mmCIF file of C-alpha atoms and ligand atoms in Angstrom:
data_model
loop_
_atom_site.group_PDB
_atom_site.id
_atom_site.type_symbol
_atom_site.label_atom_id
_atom_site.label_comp_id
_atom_site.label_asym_id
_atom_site.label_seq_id
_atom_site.Cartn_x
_atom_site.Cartn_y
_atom_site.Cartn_z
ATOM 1 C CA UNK A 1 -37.508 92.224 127.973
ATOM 2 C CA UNK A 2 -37.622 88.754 128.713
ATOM 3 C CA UNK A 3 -37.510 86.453 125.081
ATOM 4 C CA UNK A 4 -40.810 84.784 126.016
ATOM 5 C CA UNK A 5 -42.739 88.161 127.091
ATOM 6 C CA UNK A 6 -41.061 89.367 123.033
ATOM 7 C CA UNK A 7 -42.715 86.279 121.474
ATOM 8 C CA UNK A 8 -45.785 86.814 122.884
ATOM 9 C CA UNK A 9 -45.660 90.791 122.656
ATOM 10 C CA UNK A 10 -44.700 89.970 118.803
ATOM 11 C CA UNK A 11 -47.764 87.869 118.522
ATOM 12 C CA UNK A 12 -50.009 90.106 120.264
ATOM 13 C CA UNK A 13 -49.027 92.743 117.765
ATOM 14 C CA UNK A 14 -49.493 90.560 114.705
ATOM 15 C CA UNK A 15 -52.503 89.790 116.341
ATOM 16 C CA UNK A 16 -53.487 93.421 116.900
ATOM 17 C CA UNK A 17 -52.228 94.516 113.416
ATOM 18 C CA UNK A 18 -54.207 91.669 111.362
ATOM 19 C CA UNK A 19 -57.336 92.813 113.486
ATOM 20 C CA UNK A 20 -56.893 96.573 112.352
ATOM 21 C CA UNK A 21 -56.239 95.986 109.301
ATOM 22 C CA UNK A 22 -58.898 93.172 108.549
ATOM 23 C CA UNK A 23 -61.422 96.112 110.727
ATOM 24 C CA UNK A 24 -59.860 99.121 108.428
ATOM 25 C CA UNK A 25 -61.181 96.371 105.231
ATOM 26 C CA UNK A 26 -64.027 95.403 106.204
ATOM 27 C CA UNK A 27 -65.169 98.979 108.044
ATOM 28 C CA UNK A 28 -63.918 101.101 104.535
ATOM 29 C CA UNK A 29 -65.307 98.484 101.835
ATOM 30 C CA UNK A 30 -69.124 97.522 103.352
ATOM 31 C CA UNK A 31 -69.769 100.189 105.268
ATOM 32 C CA UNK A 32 -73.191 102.051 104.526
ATOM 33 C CA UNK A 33 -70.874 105.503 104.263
ATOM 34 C CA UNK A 34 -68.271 103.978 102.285
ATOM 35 C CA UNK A 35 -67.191 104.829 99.055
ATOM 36 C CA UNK A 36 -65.971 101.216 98.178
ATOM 37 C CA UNK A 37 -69.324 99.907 98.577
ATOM 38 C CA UNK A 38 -71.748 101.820 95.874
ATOM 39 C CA UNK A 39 -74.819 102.162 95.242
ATOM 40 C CA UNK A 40 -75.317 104.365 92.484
ATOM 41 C CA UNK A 41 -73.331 104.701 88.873
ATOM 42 C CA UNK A 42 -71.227 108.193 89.907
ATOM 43 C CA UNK A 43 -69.894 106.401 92.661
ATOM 44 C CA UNK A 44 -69.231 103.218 90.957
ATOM 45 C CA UNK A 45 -66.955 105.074 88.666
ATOM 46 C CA UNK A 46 -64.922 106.660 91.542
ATOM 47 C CA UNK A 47 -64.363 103.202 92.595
ATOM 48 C CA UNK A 48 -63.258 102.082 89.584
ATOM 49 C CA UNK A 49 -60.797 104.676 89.249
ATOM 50 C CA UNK A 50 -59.811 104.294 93.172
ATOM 51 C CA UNK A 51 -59.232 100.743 92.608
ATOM 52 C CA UNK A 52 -57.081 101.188 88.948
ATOM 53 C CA UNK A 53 -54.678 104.066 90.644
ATOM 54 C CA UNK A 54 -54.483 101.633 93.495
ATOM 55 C CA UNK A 55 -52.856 98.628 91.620
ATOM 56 C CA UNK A 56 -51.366 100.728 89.471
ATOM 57 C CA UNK A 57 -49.791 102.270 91.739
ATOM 58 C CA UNK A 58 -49.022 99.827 93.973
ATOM 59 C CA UNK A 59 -47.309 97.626 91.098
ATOM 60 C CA UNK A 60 -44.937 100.612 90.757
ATOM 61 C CA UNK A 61 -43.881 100.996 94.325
ATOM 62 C CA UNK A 62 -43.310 97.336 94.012
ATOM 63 C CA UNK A 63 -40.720 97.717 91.232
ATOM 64 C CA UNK A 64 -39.327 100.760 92.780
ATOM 65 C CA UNK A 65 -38.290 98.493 95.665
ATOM 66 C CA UNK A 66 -37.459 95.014 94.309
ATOM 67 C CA UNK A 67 -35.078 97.739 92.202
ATOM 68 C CA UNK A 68 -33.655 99.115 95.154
ATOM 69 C CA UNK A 69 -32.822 95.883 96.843
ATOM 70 C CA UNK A 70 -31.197 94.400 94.113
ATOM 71 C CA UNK A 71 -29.327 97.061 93.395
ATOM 72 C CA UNK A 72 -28.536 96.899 96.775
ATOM 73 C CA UNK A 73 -27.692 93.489 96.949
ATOM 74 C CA UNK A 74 -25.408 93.522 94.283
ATOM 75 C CA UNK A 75 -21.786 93.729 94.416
ATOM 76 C CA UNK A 76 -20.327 96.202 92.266
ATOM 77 C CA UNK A 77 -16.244 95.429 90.364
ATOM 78 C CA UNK A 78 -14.205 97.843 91.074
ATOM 79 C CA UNK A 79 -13.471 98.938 87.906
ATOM 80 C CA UNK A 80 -10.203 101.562 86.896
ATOM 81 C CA UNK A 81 -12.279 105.112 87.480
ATOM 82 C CA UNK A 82 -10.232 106.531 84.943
ATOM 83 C CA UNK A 83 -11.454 103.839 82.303
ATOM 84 C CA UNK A 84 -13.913 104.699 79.912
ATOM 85 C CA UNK A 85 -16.902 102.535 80.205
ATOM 86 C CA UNK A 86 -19.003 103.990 77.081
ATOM 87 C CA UNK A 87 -21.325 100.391 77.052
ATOM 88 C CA UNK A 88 -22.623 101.006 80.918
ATOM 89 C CA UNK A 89 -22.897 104.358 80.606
ATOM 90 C CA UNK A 90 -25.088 103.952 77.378
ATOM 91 C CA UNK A 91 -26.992 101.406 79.366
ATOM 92 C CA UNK A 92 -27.644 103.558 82.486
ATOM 93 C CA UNK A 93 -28.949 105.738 80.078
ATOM 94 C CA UNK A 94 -31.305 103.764 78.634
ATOM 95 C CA UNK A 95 -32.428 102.347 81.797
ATOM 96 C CA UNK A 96 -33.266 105.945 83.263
ATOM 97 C CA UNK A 97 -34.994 107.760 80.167
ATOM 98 C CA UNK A 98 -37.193 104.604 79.878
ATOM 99 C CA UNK A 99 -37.994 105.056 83.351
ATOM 100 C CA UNK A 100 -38.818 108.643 83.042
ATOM 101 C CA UNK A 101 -40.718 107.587 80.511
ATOM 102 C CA UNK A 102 -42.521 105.033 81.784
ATOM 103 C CA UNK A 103 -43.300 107.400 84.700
ATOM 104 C CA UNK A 104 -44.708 110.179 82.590
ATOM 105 C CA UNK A 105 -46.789 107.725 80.678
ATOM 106 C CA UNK A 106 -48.405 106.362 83.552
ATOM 107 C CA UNK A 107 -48.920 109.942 84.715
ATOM 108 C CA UNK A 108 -50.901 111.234 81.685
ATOM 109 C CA UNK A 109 -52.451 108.210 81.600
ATOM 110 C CA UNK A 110 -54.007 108.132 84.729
ATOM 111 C CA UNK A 111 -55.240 112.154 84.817
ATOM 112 C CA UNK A 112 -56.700 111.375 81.598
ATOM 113 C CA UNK A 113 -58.463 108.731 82.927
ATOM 114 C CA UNK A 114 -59.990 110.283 86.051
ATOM 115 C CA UNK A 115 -60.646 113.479 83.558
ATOM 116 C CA UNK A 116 -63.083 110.866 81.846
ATOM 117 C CA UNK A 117 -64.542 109.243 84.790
ATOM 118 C CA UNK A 118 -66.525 111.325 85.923
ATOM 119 C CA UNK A 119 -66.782 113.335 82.737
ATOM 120 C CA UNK A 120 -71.020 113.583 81.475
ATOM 121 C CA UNK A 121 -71.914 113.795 85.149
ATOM 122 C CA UNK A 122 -72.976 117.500 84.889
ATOM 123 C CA UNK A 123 -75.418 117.101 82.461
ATOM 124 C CA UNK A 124 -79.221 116.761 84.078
ATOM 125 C CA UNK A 125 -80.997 113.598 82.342
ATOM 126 C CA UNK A 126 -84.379 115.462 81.270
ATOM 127 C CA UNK A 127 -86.487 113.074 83.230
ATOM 128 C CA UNK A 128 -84.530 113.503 86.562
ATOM 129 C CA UNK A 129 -85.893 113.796 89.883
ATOM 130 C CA UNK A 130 -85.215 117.119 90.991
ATOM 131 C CA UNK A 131 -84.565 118.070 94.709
ATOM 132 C CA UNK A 132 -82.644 121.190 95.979
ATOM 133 C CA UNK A 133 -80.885 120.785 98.919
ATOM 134 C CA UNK A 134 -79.992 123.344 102.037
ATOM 135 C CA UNK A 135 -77.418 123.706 103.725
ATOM 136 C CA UNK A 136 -78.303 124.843 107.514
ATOM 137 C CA UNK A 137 -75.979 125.283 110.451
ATOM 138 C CA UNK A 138 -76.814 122.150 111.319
ATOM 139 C CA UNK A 139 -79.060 120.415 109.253
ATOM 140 C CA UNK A 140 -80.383 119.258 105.575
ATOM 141 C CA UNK A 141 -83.197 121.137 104.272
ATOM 142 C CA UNK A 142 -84.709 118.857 101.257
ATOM 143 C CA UNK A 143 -87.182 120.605 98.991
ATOM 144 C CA UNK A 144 -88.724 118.154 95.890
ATOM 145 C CA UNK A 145 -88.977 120.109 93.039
ATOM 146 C CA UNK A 146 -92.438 119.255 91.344
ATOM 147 C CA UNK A 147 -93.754 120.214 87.823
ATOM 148 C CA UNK A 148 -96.562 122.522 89.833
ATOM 149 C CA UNK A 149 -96.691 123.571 93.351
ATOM 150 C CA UNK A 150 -98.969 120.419 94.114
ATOM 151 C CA UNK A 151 -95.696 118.202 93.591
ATOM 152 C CA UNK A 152 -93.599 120.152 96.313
ATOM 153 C CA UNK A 153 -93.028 119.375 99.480
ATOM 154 C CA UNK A 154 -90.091 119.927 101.817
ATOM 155 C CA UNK A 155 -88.925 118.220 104.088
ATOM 156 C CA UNK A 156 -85.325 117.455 106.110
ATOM 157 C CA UNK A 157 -82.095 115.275 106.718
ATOM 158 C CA UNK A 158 -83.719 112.053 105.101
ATOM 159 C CA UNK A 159 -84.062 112.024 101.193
ATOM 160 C CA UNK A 160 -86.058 109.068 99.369
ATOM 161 C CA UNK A 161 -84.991 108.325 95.788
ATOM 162 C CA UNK A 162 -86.564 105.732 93.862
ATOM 163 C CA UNK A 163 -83.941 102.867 92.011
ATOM 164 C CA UNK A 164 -82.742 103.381 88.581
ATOM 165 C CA UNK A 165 -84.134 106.965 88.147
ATOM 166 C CA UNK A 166 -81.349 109.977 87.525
ATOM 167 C CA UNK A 167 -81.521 112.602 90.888
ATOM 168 C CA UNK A 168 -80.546 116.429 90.055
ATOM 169 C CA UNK A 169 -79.536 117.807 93.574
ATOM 170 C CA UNK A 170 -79.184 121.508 93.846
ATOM 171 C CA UNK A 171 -76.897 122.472 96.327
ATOM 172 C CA UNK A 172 -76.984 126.083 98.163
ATOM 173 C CA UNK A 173 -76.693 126.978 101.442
ATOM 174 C CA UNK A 174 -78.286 129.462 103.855
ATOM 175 C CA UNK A 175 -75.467 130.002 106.261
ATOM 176 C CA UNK A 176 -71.820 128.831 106.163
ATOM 177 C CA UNK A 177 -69.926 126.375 103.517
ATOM 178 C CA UNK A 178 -71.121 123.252 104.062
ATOM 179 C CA UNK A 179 -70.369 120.093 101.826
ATOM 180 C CA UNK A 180 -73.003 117.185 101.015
ATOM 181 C CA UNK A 181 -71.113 113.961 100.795
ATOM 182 C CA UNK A 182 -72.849 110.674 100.687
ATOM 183 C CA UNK A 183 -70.069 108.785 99.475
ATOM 184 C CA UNK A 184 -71.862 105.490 98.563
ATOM 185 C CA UNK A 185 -73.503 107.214 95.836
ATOM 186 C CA UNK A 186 -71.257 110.237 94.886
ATOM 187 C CA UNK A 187 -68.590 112.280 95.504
ATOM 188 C CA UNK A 188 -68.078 115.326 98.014
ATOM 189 C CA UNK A 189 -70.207 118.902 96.101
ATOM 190 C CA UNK A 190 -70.029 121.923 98.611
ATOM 191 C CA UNK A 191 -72.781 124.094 99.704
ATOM 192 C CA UNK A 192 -72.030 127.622 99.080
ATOM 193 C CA UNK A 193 -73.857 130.938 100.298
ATOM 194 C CA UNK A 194 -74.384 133.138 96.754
ATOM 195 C CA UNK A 195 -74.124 129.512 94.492
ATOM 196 C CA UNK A 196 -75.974 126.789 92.995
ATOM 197 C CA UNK A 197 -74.035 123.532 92.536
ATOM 198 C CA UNK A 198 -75.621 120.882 90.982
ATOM 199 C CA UNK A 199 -74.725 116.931 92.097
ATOM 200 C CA UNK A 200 -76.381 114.330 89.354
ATOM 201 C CA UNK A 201 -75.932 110.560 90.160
ATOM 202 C CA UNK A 202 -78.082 107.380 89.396
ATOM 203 C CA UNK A 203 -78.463 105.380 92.252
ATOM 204 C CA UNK A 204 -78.821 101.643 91.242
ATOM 205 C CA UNK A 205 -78.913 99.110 94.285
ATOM 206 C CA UNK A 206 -81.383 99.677 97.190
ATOM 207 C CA UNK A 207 -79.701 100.624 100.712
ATOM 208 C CA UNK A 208 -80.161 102.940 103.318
ATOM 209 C CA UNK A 209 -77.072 105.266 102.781
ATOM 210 C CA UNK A 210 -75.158 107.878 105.609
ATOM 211 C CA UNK A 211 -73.942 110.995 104.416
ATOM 212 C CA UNK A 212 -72.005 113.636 106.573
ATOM 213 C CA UNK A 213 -71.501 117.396 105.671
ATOM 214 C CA UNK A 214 -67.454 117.172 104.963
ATOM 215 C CA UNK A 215 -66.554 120.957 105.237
ATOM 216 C CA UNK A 216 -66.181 122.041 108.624
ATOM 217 C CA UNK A 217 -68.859 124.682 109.344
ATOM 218 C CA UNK A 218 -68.804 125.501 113.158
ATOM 219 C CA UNK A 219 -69.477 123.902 116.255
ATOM 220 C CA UNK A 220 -71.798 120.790 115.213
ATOM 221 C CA UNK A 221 -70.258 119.871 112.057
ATOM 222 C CA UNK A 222 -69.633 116.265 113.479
ATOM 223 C CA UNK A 223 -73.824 115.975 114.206
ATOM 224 C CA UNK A 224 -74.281 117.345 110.707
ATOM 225 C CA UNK A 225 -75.630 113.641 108.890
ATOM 226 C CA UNK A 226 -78.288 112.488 106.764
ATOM 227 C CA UNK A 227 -79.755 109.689 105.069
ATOM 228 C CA UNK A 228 -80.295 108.457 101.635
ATOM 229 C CA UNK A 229 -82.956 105.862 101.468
ATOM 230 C CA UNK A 230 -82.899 104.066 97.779
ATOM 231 C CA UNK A 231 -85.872 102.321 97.604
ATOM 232 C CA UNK A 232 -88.339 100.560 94.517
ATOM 233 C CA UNK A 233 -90.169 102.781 92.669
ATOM 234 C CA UNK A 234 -93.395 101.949 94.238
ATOM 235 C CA UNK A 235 -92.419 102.468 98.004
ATOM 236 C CA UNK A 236 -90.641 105.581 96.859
ATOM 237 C CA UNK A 237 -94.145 107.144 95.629
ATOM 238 C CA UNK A 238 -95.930 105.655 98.684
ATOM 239 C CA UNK A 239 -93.492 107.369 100.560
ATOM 240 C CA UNK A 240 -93.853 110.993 98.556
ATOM 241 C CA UNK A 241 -97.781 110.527 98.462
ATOM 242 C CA UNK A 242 -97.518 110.821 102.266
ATOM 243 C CA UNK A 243 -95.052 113.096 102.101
ATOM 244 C CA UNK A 244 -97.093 115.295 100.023
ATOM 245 C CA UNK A 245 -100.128 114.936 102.015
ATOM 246 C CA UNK A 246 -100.849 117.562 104.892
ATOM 247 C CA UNK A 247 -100.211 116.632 108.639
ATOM 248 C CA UNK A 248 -102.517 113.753 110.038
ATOM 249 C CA UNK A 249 -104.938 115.855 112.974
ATOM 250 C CA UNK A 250 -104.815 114.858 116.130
ATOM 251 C CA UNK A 251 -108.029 112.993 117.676
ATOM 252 C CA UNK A 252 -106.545 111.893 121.136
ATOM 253 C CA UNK A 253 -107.846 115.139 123.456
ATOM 254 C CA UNK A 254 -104.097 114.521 125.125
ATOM 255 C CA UNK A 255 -102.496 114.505 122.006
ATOM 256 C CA UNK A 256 -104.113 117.653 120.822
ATOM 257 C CA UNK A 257 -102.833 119.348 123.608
ATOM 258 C CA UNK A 258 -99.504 119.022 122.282
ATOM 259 C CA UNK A 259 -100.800 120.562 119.456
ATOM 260 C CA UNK A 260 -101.574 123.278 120.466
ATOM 261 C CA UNK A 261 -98.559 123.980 122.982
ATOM 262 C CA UNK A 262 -96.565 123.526 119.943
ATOM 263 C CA UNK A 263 -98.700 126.095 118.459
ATOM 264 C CA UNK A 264 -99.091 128.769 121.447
ATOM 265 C CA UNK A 265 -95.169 128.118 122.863
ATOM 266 C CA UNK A 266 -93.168 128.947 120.621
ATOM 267 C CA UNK A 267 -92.154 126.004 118.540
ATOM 268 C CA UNK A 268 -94.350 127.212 115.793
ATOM 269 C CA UNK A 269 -91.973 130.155 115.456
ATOM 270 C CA UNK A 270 -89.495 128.395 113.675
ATOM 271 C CA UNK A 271 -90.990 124.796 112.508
ATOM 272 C CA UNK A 272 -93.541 124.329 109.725
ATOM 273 C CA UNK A 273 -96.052 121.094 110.110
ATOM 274 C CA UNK A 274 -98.306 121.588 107.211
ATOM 275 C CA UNK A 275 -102.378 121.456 107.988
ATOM 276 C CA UNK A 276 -101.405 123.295 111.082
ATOM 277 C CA UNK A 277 -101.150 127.049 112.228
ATOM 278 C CA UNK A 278 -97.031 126.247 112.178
ATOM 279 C CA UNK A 279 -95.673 127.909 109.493
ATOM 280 C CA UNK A 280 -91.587 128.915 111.075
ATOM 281 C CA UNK A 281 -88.902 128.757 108.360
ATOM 282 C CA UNK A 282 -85.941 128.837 110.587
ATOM 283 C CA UNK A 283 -86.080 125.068 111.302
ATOM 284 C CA UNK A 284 -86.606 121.931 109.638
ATOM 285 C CA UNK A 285 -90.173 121.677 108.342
ATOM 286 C CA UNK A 286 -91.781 118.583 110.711
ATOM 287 C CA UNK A 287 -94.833 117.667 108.561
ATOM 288 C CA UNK A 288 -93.819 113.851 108.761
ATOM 289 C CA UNK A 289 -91.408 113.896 111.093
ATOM 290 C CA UNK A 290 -92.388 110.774 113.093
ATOM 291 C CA UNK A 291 -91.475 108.847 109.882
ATOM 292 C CA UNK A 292 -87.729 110.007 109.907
ATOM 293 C CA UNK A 293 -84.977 107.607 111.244
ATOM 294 C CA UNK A 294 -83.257 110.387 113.424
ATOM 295 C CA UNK A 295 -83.550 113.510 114.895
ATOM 296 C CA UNK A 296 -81.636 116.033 115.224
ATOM 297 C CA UNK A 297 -79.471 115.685 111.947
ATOM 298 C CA UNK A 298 -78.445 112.146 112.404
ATOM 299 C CA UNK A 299 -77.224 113.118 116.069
ATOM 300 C CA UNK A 300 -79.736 110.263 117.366
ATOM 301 C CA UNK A 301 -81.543 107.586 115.631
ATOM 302 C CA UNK A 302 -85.782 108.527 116.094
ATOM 303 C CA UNK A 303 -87.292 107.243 119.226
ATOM 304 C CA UNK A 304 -90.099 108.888 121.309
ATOM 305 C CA UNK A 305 -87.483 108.875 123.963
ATOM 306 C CA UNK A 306 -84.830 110.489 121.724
ATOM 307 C CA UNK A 307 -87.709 112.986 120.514
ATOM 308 C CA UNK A 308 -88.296 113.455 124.290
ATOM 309 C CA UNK A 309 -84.888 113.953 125.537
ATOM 310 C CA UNK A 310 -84.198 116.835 122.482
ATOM 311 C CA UNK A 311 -86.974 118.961 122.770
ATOM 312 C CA UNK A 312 -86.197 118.937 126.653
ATOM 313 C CA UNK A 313 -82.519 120.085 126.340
ATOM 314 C CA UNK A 314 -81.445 120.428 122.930
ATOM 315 C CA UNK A 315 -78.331 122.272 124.567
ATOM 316 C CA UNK A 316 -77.594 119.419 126.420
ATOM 317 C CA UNK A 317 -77.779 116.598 122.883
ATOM 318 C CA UNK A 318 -76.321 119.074 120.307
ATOM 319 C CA UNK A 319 -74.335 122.386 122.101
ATOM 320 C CA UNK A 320 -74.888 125.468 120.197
ATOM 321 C CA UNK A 321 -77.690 124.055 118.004
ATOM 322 C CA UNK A 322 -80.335 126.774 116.773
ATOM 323 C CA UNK A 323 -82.815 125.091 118.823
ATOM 324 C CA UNK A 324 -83.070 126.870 122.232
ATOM 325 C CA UNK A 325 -84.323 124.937 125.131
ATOM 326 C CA UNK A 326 -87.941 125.880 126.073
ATOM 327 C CA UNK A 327 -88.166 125.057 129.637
ATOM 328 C CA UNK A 328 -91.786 122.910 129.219
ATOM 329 C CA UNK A 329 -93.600 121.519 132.116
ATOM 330 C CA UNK A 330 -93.175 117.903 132.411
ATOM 331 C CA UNK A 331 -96.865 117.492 130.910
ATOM 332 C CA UNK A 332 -96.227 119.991 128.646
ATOM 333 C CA UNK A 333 -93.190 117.483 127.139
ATOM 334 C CA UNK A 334 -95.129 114.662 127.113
ATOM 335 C CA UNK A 335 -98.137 116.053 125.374
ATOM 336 C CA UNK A 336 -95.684 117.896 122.716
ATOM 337 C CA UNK A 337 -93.391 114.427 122.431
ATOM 338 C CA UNK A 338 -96.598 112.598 121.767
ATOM 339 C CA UNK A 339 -97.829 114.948 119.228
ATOM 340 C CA UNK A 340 -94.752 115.469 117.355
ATOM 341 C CA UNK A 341 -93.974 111.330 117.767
ATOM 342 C CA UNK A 342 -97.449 110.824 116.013
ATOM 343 C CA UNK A 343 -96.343 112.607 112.889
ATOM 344 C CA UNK A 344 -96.171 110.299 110.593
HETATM 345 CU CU1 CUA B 401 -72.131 121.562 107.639
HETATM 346 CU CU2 CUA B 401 -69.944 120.812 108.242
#
């Protein structure tokens, strides 16, 4: 290798490695699934405690080496090893125990610490906003828990919380292990068949947040996402008023004809859209559906091309989803995409 081509492949890699690392910063601290960047007061303190083990941590590794290289560095006498050296020897020992020490200090002091961090969190504020959460191979079902039946409504993959008001998620699942993780405003609480967990967090700044299920749980783990929007208190009840509310009819003769294909072929068999003869529990409940920001769990963000393209192959978008493909006629699609589309 040449001494100019070693310059510039030295450069190139500085060049590389500054790029990584200033994309590994800026990707892992603003990101809108990033635990560095919170938005609610459970995941504040897990930052707080990531960022005190970090420079605590890091100030020890950096006394570990500048010890090694001096003692590296330094030239040893070359003293009589038959001599007695009872001073040094009383020094080495003091050096080491207080290092021990030090160590085991640091230790307790730190497992303390995170024991306290997130230490109150399991206690549901009484004025809470309750919503129980499902775990589905491979989706979110999101029920809101109301005082009386007229306060529930389900609904999937998206969950609306209002600003400044405590959340209460109940975590099951229907299937497999799966593990609800929306690390800007808590940490990672698994989904298990049999078991309730309960997740309680605050959220405090307003943000549209990703979550991923973090426990792998079969073939479309990866496309297994969701969204938490944190919004002002009054969008959030606009939002759950319409939520609440039954599915808008059709008055477009075209768009009625989805409708009722959705009805007659099939899809009503496993999706619910409330107002309508659909009443399927086996997949996520479509009420409002045109509102969401994705389908498919995430997989793609909502269009009426997206909406389009999975209801024609689902196969194709998300292999071994739950959703079979339905083999529509082409007006068939349409009419369905336009009627499910419309939801809103
Ligand atoms: Cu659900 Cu991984």
């Amino acid at each position: 290798m040449s001494l100019k081509y070693a310059r510039f492949a030295g450069a190139t890699g500085v060049r590389i490695g500054t790029v990584a690392v200033a994309a590994f910063v800026t990707q892992s601290c603003s990101g809108l699934q990033s635990p560095l960047n919170p938005g609610g007061d459970l995941a504040d303190r897990i930052d707080h405690l990531f960022w005190i083990f970090f420079a605590i941590t890091a100030v020890v590794w950096l006394l570990v080496i500048i010890a090694m290289f001096s003692g590296l560095r330094r030239k040893p006498p070359r003293p009589d090893p038959l001599a007695l050296q009872p001073d040094a020897e009383r020094r080495m020992g003091v050096t080491v125990a207080s290092a021990a020490g030090t160590t085991a200090a640091i230790l307790i002091a730190l497992t303390l610490y995170s024991f306290f961090a997130t230490r109150g969190f399991g206690v549901i504020p009484g004025n809470a906003l309750r919503i129980s959460v499902i775990g589905n191979q491979w989706w979110w079902e999101v029920q809101y828990q109301g005082a009386n039946p007229a306060g529930q409504f389900t609904t999937a993959n998206e969950i609306h919380v209002p600003i400044g008001r405590p959340v209460s998620l109940t975590l099951n699942s229907r299937d497999v292990i799966h593990s609800f993780w929306v690390p800007n405003l808590a940490g990672k609480m698994d989904l298990i068949p049999g078991r309730t967990n309960i997740l309680n967090f605050t959220p405090t700044r307003a943000g549209i947040y990703r979550g991923q299920c973090a426990e792998y749980c079969g073939l479309q783990h990866a496309h297994m996402a969701l969204l938490v929007v944190v919004e002002q208190p009054n969008e959030f009840d606009a939002w759950r008023a319409n939520e609440l509310a039954d599915a808008p009819t059709p008055s477009d003769p075209e768009v009625s004809r989805g409708m009722a294909v959705f009805t007659a072929d099939g899809c009503a068999g496993c999706h619910t859209i409330r107002g309508t003869g659909a009443g399927g529990m086996l997949g996520p409940d479509l009420t409002h559906v045109g509102r969401r920001r994705t389908v498919a769990a995430g997989t793609l963000p909502n269009s009426r091309g997206n909406l389009q393209a999975w209801i024609a192959d689902p196969q194709g978008i998300k292999p071994g989803a739950k959703m079979p493909r339905l083999d529509l006629s082409g007006p068939d699609l349409q009419a369905v995409t336009n009627y499910i589309a419309g939801l809103k």
